[in-house]
Amino acid sequence: MKVVVFCKSVPDTETRVRLKDNRLDKSEIKYILNPYDEYAVEEAVRMKEGGKAEEVIAISMGPERAKEALRSALAIGADRGILIKDDALDGSDTYVTAKVLVKALEKDGLEYGMLLFGQQAIDGDTWHVPGQVAEMLGLPQTGSIIKLEVDPDGGKAVANRMVEGGEEVHEMALPCVVTCRKGLNEPRYPSLPNIMKAKKKPIQEYSVSDLGFSAEDVGKAGALTEVLSYALPPQKEAGKKVEGEPEEVAQALLQYLKEEIKVI
Amino acid sequence: MDFTFTEEQRLMAETARKIAKDFPPDYWYEKEEKGEFGTEFWEAISEAGFLGIVIPEKYGGVGLGMTELSLVIEELCENGCGMAGNWYICLTEVFGAMPIVRYGTEEQKQKYLPDMAKGKLEFCMALTEPNAGTNTFRTETFAKREGNGFRINGTKIFISGADRAKGMLLITRTTKLDEAPKKTHGITLFLVDLPNPAVKVNPIPKHGINYSKSCEVVIEDLWVPESAVLAEVDKGWYPLLNVLDPERLVFTMASVGIGKLAIKTAVEYSTQRKVFEDPVGSYQALQHPLAEAYAGLVSAELLSYKAAWLFDRGAHYREIGATANMAKAVAVENATKAVYWAMQTLGGYGYAKEYHVERWWREINLVRLAPVTQQMALNYIGEHVMGMPRSYK
């Protein structure tokens, strides 16, 4: 069984976010593989090490730098990469992204048993693409899993996901889509020997036209959504400190909750 | 000229950053206070392959050079490990792997390198003596030919890691200084297996870096076979330079990393902390010295990478030495300034252990003394780079 892991190149978590011309100012950003995708890659590699997958394919849509995110996935242990790279893709929304990724999978032969995603990308934070890909391919999907048991011979996967107050257990027929989060596994550090090995693993590149799209199908032109503006979150204000005897503090807190923020 | 790192180098740096985040200042605070070796960290860097950077693939490493070693160390130090990001790697990889890769016999390589690359063999170097430090030529530890080996006697001091190491690069004289045709002649390097009943190791209480012990090492009638000689008998001086220059460079990178870490800590604190109306970070009395230190650190970083690049390209030792000494002098001056002003920025918290700056202060204090004093680094520049008369005999 082949396993596909979807990878995104995102700004490092320590990035100082700045806006320029109503877009993210990308001039000084360091990029990394989306941390949630690391759980997906790790899980796929463990499936291979456990004899449940023959090949792990890392796929990404993005500019040249996305190759580095793929290289990270290859250094964790994925076997090969697919990169869809084209200037025309700039401005694509999640719908276009899903559409393009699905087309690239078709081009690659559609012979996968499982599709793994990080539950969200830490930049756009939409959580859209996994569901859209599953829908377009007509596959079962579950998200934010913390445990995964795959039975390729029995043609099914069982995934546990956190819900309020407990866990849900989902059984799905293969192929299926799952999204991964913290708690599923502990991703390994890409070691130096594996980084050197990753250098030699192939990354297949596709352009928009390779996938049979024209410029109007993708980018802003093909998008179903439009970003009207970006804004930085408001500065966090200093907390409110209530001092005094426990009774006074409790009284003041109650009053605050009732009258100022009106939650009770 | 190209200042960009390769994709692999960037990924290596990223792995180092990840590890550093998993071993943050709080981890090192605890290790320092307990005087405990950072076992979990050692395991993480072993697993990541950081102890085999300079070891050829054939012996289980990745066969890269000083540039990658510098990069990984800088990232570890800067992203939270402080001096610890350099210390253990230096002891095993710079003092052990580097000279063995370059000068070892096949037998020596087989014996040490694969275990080092896996993190299963720690190393140390015994150079400094009560009467010989920077003046290595005055080394008194003597190895006398006896049978098909050597009988060694002497005392070494400040030997870091000797309490744990399984191997030691021992610097001796096999020809006494007053009998040598020139002072560089007669230095011999040995690879000594530890622990050994003829080698007594006593830790010396010290100012900082207590997650590793620095020891007095007393060698009494230690016999080693001829096969323990690294490089050639009497001709150990130039091979030793190829250990001392890399040592200088990793400590330069550690200084740059510690300085940047202290500045990052000061910046974060100073943008939050208000004493009067505005955050203290808005005061130029703090901003300017921190900015000066930062600019100095970045300059030293560039120079240090240049020295690493020269080393990897096999440049002449004088060119490497000059660049390494200049980088070291600038890095330490500015890292000291960075930590000093970080402490000033944090005020009383700068003096409190759990805010870490005071630990980095103790760490950076070492680098003005070792691997070479600031003054001897400046002497080197004055004498060998600028051509001024030698000021000491």
XYZ file of C-alpha atoms in Angstrom:
657
model
C 0.000 0.000 0.000
C 1.189 3.487 -0.824
C 0.679 6.275 1.658
C 0.504 9.918 0.641
C 1.398 12.672 3.075
C 0.428 16.243 2.308
C 3.065 18.791 3.267
C 2.990 22.539 3.481
C 5.818 25.029 3.779
C 4.829 27.547 6.450
C 6.523 30.408 8.312
C 8.519 29.308 11.349
C 6.570 29.521 14.601
C 8.909 32.275 15.806
C 8.166 34.523 12.837
C 7.365 38.109 13.642
C 4.214 38.580 11.542
C 4.074 41.817 9.582
C 1.685 42.975 6.895
C 2.582 44.773 3.716
C 0.214 45.815 0.897
C -2.601 43.919 2.565
C -0.690 40.639 2.465
C 1.724 38.876 4.736
C 5.160 40.459 4.454
C 7.265 37.478 3.442
C 10.591 39.277 3.103
C 12.225 38.069 6.344
C 10.415 34.828 6.988
C 12.146 31.527 7.664
C 10.061 28.604 6.406
C 9.599 25.163 7.870
C 7.519 22.056 7.267
C 4.136 22.687 8.910
C 4.535 21.185 12.418
C 1.216 19.291 12.190
C 2.389 17.685 8.952
C 5.341 16.253 10.870
C 2.924 14.043 12.804
C 1.500 12.848 9.498
C 4.915 12.120 8.007
C 6.053 10.359 11.159
C 2.913 8.197 11.199
C 3.351 7.258 7.548
C 7.016 6.397 8.053
C 6.097 4.238 11.050
C 3.539 2.451 8.878
C 6.306 1.693 6.436
C 8.689 0.578 9.170
C 5.931 -1.600 10.590
C 5.454 -3.295 7.228
C 2.049 -1.726 6.579
C 3.094 0.585 3.773
C 5.415 -0.012 0.838
C 6.010 3.561 -0.116
C 5.538 6.952 1.475
C 4.986 9.828 -0.919
C 5.189 13.435 0.255
C 3.260 15.946 -1.828
C 3.137 19.717 -1.714
C 1.833 22.632 -3.711
C 3.847 25.786 -3.312
C 6.745 27.888 -4.563
C 10.358 26.692 -4.810
C 10.792 26.839 -1.040
C 8.134 24.126 -0.633
C 10.820 21.768 -1.909
C 12.607 22.278 1.391
C 9.476 21.247 3.298
C 9.342 18.132 1.116
C 13.028 17.548 1.779
C 12.236 17.654 5.522
C 9.597 14.974 4.976
C 12.099 12.912 2.973
C 14.616 13.345 5.818
C 12.083 11.979 8.300
C 11.762 8.967 6.024
C 9.376 9.540 3.110
C 10.553 7.865 -0.094
C 9.848 10.439 -2.758
C 8.230 13.798 -3.293
C 5.807 15.498 -5.642
C 5.845 19.284 -5.965
C 3.299 21.306 -7.888
C 4.961 24.594 -8.586
C 3.791 27.370 -10.874
C 3.660 31.164 -10.722
C 0.019 30.904 -11.782
C -0.783 29.229 -8.451
C -0.056 32.390 -6.478
C -3.239 33.549 -4.737
C -4.931 30.134 -4.829
C -7.470 29.468 -2.105
C -7.999 26.153 -0.365
C -10.436 24.951 -3.016
C -7.913 25.452 -5.799
C -5.208 23.855 -3.650
C -7.320 20.744 -3.077
C -8.253 20.563 -6.763
C -4.627 20.800 -7.861
C -3.434 18.234 -5.301
C -6.115 15.770 -6.412
C -5.112 16.209 -10.043
C -1.487 15.592 -9.167
C -2.467 12.376 -7.386
C -4.381 11.266 -10.480
C -1.331 12.030 -12.586
C 0.726 9.905 -10.211
C -1.616 6.938 -10.664
C -4.051 7.194 -7.744
C -2.679 4.039 -6.173
C -2.717 5.054 -2.548
C -4.185 3.287 0.453
C -4.132 6.225 2.814
C -3.907 9.980 2.652
C -2.451 11.732 5.690
C -2.575 15.428 6.508
C -1.667 17.666 9.418
C -4.967 18.786 10.905
C -4.246 22.422 10.102
C -1.511 24.585 8.644
C -0.161 27.052 11.165
C -0.250 29.925 8.669
C -3.657 29.964 6.960
C -5.196 27.888 9.740
C -8.287 27.078 7.640
C -8.372 23.284 8.242
C -10.026 23.107 4.786
C -7.840 21.130 2.438
C -8.078 17.604 3.911
C -11.884 17.641 3.825
C -11.950 19.087 0.340
C -9.535 16.472 -0.983
C -11.561 13.683 0.648
C -14.755 15.072 -0.845
C -13.306 15.432 -4.337
C -11.996 11.860 -4.224
C -15.130 10.519 -2.558
C -13.187 9.040 0.345
C -14.086 8.657 4.027
C -12.330 11.075 6.298
C -11.737 11.717 9.957
C -9.751 14.432 11.657
C -7.485 15.324 14.553
C -6.663 11.745 15.377
C -4.509 10.633 18.294
C -4.322 6.937 17.439
C -4.312 5.037 14.173
C -4.433 1.310 13.457
C -4.227 0.335 9.825
C -5.074 -3.091 8.480
C -4.128 -3.068 4.794
C -5.072 -6.728 4.294
C -8.486 -6.235 5.877
C -8.859 -3.004 3.896
C -9.686 -0.816 6.875
C -8.305 1.722 9.318
C -9.402 2.498 12.850
C -8.713 6.000 14.147
C -9.318 7.540 17.546
C -10.066 11.220 17.811
C -10.466 13.479 20.797
C -13.882 14.901 21.506
C -15.012 16.804 24.538
C -14.923 14.461 27.495
C -13.687 11.405 25.634
C -12.622 9.763 22.405
C -14.466 8.707 19.291
C -13.376 5.603 17.424
C -13.884 5.699 13.652
C -13.546 2.677 11.426
C -13.079 3.448 7.769
C -12.644 1.460 4.584
C -9.365 2.053 2.742
C -8.448 4.241 1.027
C -9.279 6.980 3.485
C -8.154 10.392 4.650
C -7.030 11.228 8.177
C -5.644 14.398 9.710
C -3.034 14.265 12.432
C -2.256 16.236 15.561
C -0.082 16.275 18.640
C -0.506 13.148 20.705
C -0.555 10.789 17.730
C 3.195 10.238 17.890
C 6.468 11.943 18.704
C 8.044 12.970 15.389
C 11.732 12.077 15.195
C 14.410 14.678 14.520
C 15.517 14.529 10.893
C 19.013 13.203 11.545
C 22.063 14.313 9.605
C 22.533 10.954 7.851
C 18.875 11.033 6.810
C 19.155 14.623 5.598
C 22.053 13.523 3.400
C 20.036 10.545 2.135
C 17.049 12.792 1.461
C 19.196 14.783 -0.919
C 19.280 11.775 -3.237
C 15.539 11.007 -3.140
C 13.561 12.136 -6.184
C 11.087 15.019 -6.226
C 8.790 15.019 -9.262
C 7.743 18.533 -10.276
C 4.525 19.420 -12.074
C 3.416 22.733 -13.518
C -0.227 23.786 -13.838
C -0.290 22.815 -17.511
C 1.265 19.419 -16.755
C -1.891 18.737 -14.776
C -4.182 19.912 -17.563
C -5.161 23.224 -15.988
C -5.050 26.643 -17.561
C -4.122 29.812 -15.689
C -7.823 30.691 -15.229
C -8.457 27.468 -13.297
C -5.983 28.292 -10.572
C -4.630 31.175 -8.499
C -6.944 34.058 -7.738
C -8.839 33.440 -10.993
C -9.864 29.921 -9.997
C -10.515 30.666 -6.350
C -14.003 30.521 -4.863
C -13.066 32.755 -1.974
C -11.445 36.114 -1.815
C -9.428 37.597 1.011
C -10.654 41.139 1.587
C -8.141 42.202 4.178
C -5.618 41.062 6.752
C -5.328 42.448 10.244
C -3.030 41.670 13.128
C -4.818 40.527 16.272
C -5.349 43.285 18.825
C -2.596 43.728 21.404
C -3.251 41.695 24.491
C -4.311 43.936 27.305
C -2.999 43.619 30.807
C -5.000 41.228 33.000
C -7.217 42.430 35.800
C -5.949 41.736 39.275
C -8.318 41.518 42.207
C -6.843 41.628 45.674
C -8.288 41.220 49.138
C -9.848 38.594 51.374
C -11.209 35.476 49.590
C -14.840 36.628 50.063
C -14.095 40.048 48.602
C -12.180 38.546 45.700
C -15.002 36.113 44.900
C -17.528 38.942 45.082
C -15.473 41.160 42.795
C -14.996 38.305 40.330
C -18.715 37.553 40.232
C -19.511 41.177 39.677
C -16.953 41.360 36.872
C -18.335 38.262 35.158
C -21.930 39.509 35.463
C -21.594 43.169 34.722
C -18.494 43.728 32.660
C -18.201 40.722 30.400
C -21.752 39.477 30.979
C -21.140 35.738 30.846
C -23.382 34.964 33.834
C 30.869 35.191 -3.279
C 27.883 33.275 -1.975
C 26.585 33.570 1.556
C 23.695 31.129 1.199
C 23.664 27.839 3.009
C 22.714 24.759 1.020
C 19.340 23.098 1.472
C 20.935 20.291 3.526
C 22.724 22.793 5.734
C 19.454 24.618 6.360
C 17.741 21.348 7.279
C 20.590 20.503 9.653
C 20.181 23.897 11.294
C 16.469 23.205 11.625
C 17.112 19.880 13.348
C 19.489 21.681 15.724
C 16.808 24.292 16.471
C 14.283 21.549 17.174
C 16.610 19.834 19.598
C 17.439 23.132 21.284
C 13.730 23.781 21.821
C 13.422 20.388 23.495
C 16.347 21.219 25.803
C 15.545 24.785 26.795
C 17.283 27.023 29.369
C 15.224 25.480 32.204
C 16.700 22.068 31.429
C 20.232 23.469 31.647
C 19.407 25.441 34.786
C 18.580 22.148 36.471
C 21.626 20.318 35.105
C 23.898 23.187 36.139
C 22.480 23.349 39.656
C 22.689 19.596 40.154
C 26.103 19.381 38.511
C 24.675 16.634 36.325
C 25.578 15.479 32.827
C 22.819 16.178 30.269
C 22.234 12.540 29.369
C 18.930 13.117 27.557
C 20.509 15.869 25.472
C 23.501 13.685 24.670
C 21.131 10.961 23.470
C 19.217 13.431 21.319
C 22.339 14.797 19.618
C 23.659 11.266 19.145
C 20.430 10.188 17.493
C 20.495 13.272 15.284
C 23.983 12.368 14.102
C 25.641 15.510 15.488
C 28.574 13.547 16.880
C 29.413 12.181 13.453
C 29.366 15.381 11.415
C 33.091 15.237 10.608
C 33.295 11.436 10.601
C 33.316 9.848 7.112
C 30.294 7.764 6.066
C 32.480 4.685 6.053
C 32.774 4.974 9.837
C 29.155 5.829 10.500
C 29.189 9.613 10.182
C 28.137 11.983 7.416
C 31.587 13.162 6.324
C 30.995 16.895 6.463
C 33.203 19.616 7.858
C 33.833 22.561 10.097
C 31.106 24.612 8.404
C 28.332 22.176 9.317
C 29.794 21.647 12.770
C 29.781 25.421 13.325
C 26.248 25.759 12.029
C 24.801 23.066 14.250
C 26.630 24.368 17.329
C 25.558 27.947 16.750
C 21.904 26.917 16.400
C 21.983 24.783 19.547
C 23.647 27.507 21.626
C 21.515 30.348 20.292
C 18.196 28.581 20.646
C 18.402 27.854 24.331
C 21.278 25.506 25.164
C 23.894 28.203 25.784
C 27.404 26.780 26.150
C 25.995 23.264 26.485
C 25.192 23.388 22.761
C 28.911 23.330 22.101
C 30.549 21.694 25.091
C 29.882 17.980 24.710
C 30.215 18.104 20.920
C 33.578 19.818 21.212
C 34.975 17.301 23.706
C 34.186 14.275 21.591
C 34.121 15.517 18.039
C 36.776 18.230 17.987
C 39.196 16.627 20.468
C 38.548 13.066 19.363
C 37.020 12.571 15.953
C 38.731 15.404 14.076
C 42.357 14.419 14.739
C 41.598 10.709 14.354
C 39.891 11.275 10.996
C 42.867 13.287 9.787
C 45.817 11.463 11.343
C 44.560 8.138 12.662
C 45.677 4.753 11.350
C 42.975 2.496 9.930
C 43.082 0.535 13.163
C 42.601 3.693 15.260
C 39.741 4.820 13.042
C 37.973 1.484 13.366
C 38.500 1.481 17.087
C 37.098 4.941 17.863
C 35.100 6.541 15.062
C 32.032 4.269 14.696
C 31.314 4.428 18.436
C 31.863 8.181 18.520
C 29.441 8.692 15.637
C 26.809 6.766 17.577
C 27.433 8.723 20.768
C 28.719 5.611 22.508
C 32.218 6.875 23.148
C 32.988 10.170 24.854
C 36.372 11.770 24.480
C 38.526 14.452 26.071
C 41.822 16.195 25.467
C 44.625 16.542 28.013
C 46.740 19.512 26.971
C 46.961 22.115 29.743
C 49.376 21.563 32.634
C 50.136 23.509 35.784
C 53.195 24.952 33.978
C 52.035 24.733 30.369
C 48.910 26.148 28.759
C 49.187 28.536 25.873
C 52.942 27.793 26.020
C 52.368 24.229 24.850
C 56.043 23.861 23.975
C 56.767 23.744 27.707
C 54.693 20.625 28.142
C 56.284 18.588 30.926
C 54.290 15.376 30.608
C 56.899 13.021 29.245
C 56.578 9.803 27.280
C 59.702 7.667 27.445
C 60.276 4.799 25.053
C 60.042 1.464 26.830
C 59.885 -1.837 24.984
C 57.510 -1.538 22.061
C 55.675 1.323 23.693
C 55.999 4.334 25.950
C 55.961 4.977 29.694
C 54.185 8.276 30.452
C 54.309 10.516 33.533
C 52.895 13.978 34.137
C 50.072 16.127 35.465
C 47.357 17.792 33.425
C 44.850 20.350 34.616
C 41.370 21.622 33.585
C 40.707 18.503 31.521
C 36.994 18.667 30.775
C 35.102 15.437 30.501
C 38.021 13.305 31.759
C 35.759 11.869 34.467
C 33.427 10.289 31.889
C 35.551 9.882 28.765
C 36.514 6.483 27.414
C 39.323 8.008 25.400
C 41.773 10.865 25.753
C 43.963 12.755 23.334
C 47.089 13.148 25.461
C 49.692 15.744 24.575
C 53.219 14.851 25.676
C 56.841 15.499 24.948
C 58.972 12.647 23.719
C 61.999 14.907 23.333
C 62.657 17.432 26.066
C 62.439 21.092 25.105
C 66.115 21.785 25.839
C 67.167 18.792 23.745
C 64.892 19.557 20.776
C 66.462 21.008 17.585
C 63.506 23.434 17.489
C 60.745 24.019 19.979
C 57.991 22.558 17.765
C 59.917 19.278 17.672
C 59.305 16.627 20.299
C 55.561 16.966 20.862
C 53.785 13.595 20.569
C 50.063 12.881 20.673
C 48.669 9.685 22.188
C 45.237 8.100 22.213
C 44.769 6.763 25.733
C 41.900 4.525 26.801
C 40.134 5.459 30.019
C 39.497 4.677 32.788
C 42.985 3.483 33.566
C 44.514 2.758 37.004
C 47.602 4.782 36.039
C 45.448 7.855 35.314
C 43.897 9.567 38.353
C 41.095 12.020 37.651
C 40.007 14.657 40.208
C 37.219 17.134 39.368
C 37.998 20.795 40.166
C 35.121 22.904 41.563
C 34.477 25.744 39.106
C 32.555 28.934 38.294
C 30.139 27.575 35.667
C 29.484 24.829 33.080
C 28.858 22.379 35.907
C 26.969 19.980 33.631
C 30.463 18.788 32.788
C 33.404 18.312 35.106
C 36.844 19.779 34.474
C 39.521 17.764 36.148
C 43.067 17.456 37.311
C 44.548 14.372 35.653
C 47.582 12.749 37.235
C 49.394 10.245 35.057
C 51.743 7.899 36.873
C 53.758 5.308 34.992
C 51.144 4.815 32.318
C 52.361 2.384 29.685
C 50.889 2.559 26.188
C 51.824 0.591 23.064
C 53.333 2.211 19.984
C 49.926 1.867 18.305
C 48.551 4.514 20.691
C 50.615 7.235 18.988
C 48.487 9.535 16.850
C 50.374 10.940 13.858
C 54.158 10.676 14.213
C 56.418 10.566 17.240
C 57.968 14.002 17.924
C 55.851 15.540 15.162
C 52.588 16.171 16.976
C 52.688 19.970 16.897
C 51.125 20.585 13.472
C 48.455 17.908 13.922
C 47.678 19.556 17.279
C 47.098 22.892 15.526
C 44.381 21.168 13.527
C 42.639 20.470 16.822
C 43.252 23.858 18.417
C 41.939 25.909 15.501
C 38.646 23.992 15.299
C 38.397 24.262 19.099
C 38.780 28.022 18.804
C 36.098 28.095 16.142
C 33.497 26.062 18.000
C 34.016 28.270 21.052
C 33.651 31.300 18.815
C 30.338 29.933 17.574
C 29.280 29.132 21.121
C 30.067 32.736 22.107
C 28.045 34.088 19.199
C 25.180 31.760 20.135
C 25.255 32.672 23.830
C 25.428 36.383 22.983
C 22.453 36.143 20.650
C 20.516 34.093 23.182
C 21.141 36.692 25.889
C 20.087 39.477 23.533
C 16.922 37.611 22.540
C 16.097 37.175 26.230
C 16.777 40.863 26.925
C 14.661 41.980 23.982
C 11.694 39.837 25.011
C 11.897 41.017 28.582
C 12.471 44.672 27.759
C 9.487 45.006 25.456
C 7.169 43.778 28.258
C 8.752 45.279 31.342
C 7.631 48.750 32.370
C 9.151 50.635 35.270
C 7.870 54.060 34.306
C 5.456 54.708 31.479
C 7.218 53.018 28.548
C 8.763 49.552 28.297
C 12.406 49.604 29.353
C 13.321 48.375 25.874
C 12.575 51.836 24.553
C 15.527 53.270 26.503
C 18.488 53.912 24.267
C 20.837 53.414 27.203
C 19.905 49.714 26.874
C 19.208 49.582 23.161
C 22.516 50.947 21.927
C 24.910 48.671 23.800
C 22.726 45.673 22.897
C 22.693 46.813 19.266
C 26.479 47.261 19.270
C 26.937 43.829 20.742
C 24.561 42.325 18.193
C 26.381 43.907 15.260
C 29.675 42.652 16.700
C 28.300 39.129 17.098
C 27.077 39.007 13.526
C 30.500 40.222 12.321
C 32.259 37.530 14.349
C 29.821 34.949 13.035
C 30.683 35.806 9.434
C 34.398 35.722 10.157
C 34.039 32.417 11.937
C 32.210 30.889 8.980
C 35.011 32.185 6.783
C 37.546 30.461 9.015
C 35.470 27.257 8.852
C 35.371 27.553 5.083
C 39.150 27.998 4.948
C 39.577 24.969 7.191
C 37.284 22.824 5.039
C 39.187 23.865 1.918
C 42.491 22.879 3.494
C 43.919 26.401 3.612
C 47.337 27.084 5.156
C 47.336 26.846 8.948
C 48.534 30.434 9.300
C 45.547 31.758 7.381
C 43.153 29.596 9.380
C 44.840 30.553 12.646
C 44.709 34.274 11.891
C 41.039 34.173 10.945
C 40.090 31.967 13.882
C 41.890 34.225 16.381
C 40.292 37.372 15.003
C 36.854 35.775 15.032
C 37.386 34.536 18.594
C 38.545 37.903 19.902
C 35.604 39.777 18.370
C 33.028 37.137 19.310
C 34.051 36.997 22.955
C 34.256 40.757 23.358
C 30.775 41.165 21.965
C 29.230 38.145 23.648
C 30.532 39.420 26.984
C 29.004 42.788 26.218
C 25.737 41.155 25.152
C 25.382 39.147 28.347
C 26.480 42.121 30.485
C 23.784 44.334 28.978
C 21.202 41.576 29.015
C 21.779 41.347 32.765
C 21.482 45.122 33.050
C 18.227 44.993 31.072
C 16.711 42.349 33.329
C 17.805 44.192 36.462
C 17.335 42.072 39.569
C 15.962 39.229 37.460
C 19.245 39.198 35.589
C 20.852 38.165 38.854
C 18.208 35.537 39.628
C 19.202 32.039 38.541
C 15.861 31.038 37.086
C 16.119 33.807 34.481
C 19.311 32.193 33.107
C 21.284 35.328 32.233
C 23.584 34.906 35.221
C 24.396 31.367 34.041
C 25.301 32.613 30.593
C 27.466 35.239 32.294
C 29.367 32.475 34.055
C 29.600 30.554 30.781
C 30.887 33.452 28.725
C 33.504 34.204 31.389
C 35.238 30.990 30.435
C 35.710 31.997 26.833
C 37.810 35.020 27.691
C 40.243 32.558 29.306
C 39.978 29.490 27.114
C 40.591 27.955 24.573
C 42.976 30.920 24.434
C 42.910 34.149 26.445
C 41.670 37.264 24.711
C 45.145 38.726 25.256
C 46.940 35.858 23.529
C 44.474 36.041 20.643
C 45.305 39.755 20.289
C 49.024 38.993 20.547
C 48.607 36.554 17.689
C 46.919 39.207 15.569
C 49.531 41.846 16.445
C 52.446 39.548 15.825
C 51.411 37.176 13.050
C 48.819 39.190 11.149
C 50.115 42.733 11.555
C 53.836 41.997 11.858
C 54.522 43.782 15.139
C 57.281 42.663 17.506
C 56.570 39.804 19.869
C 55.775 41.123 23.343
C 56.573 38.048 25.456
C 59.400 35.555 25.705
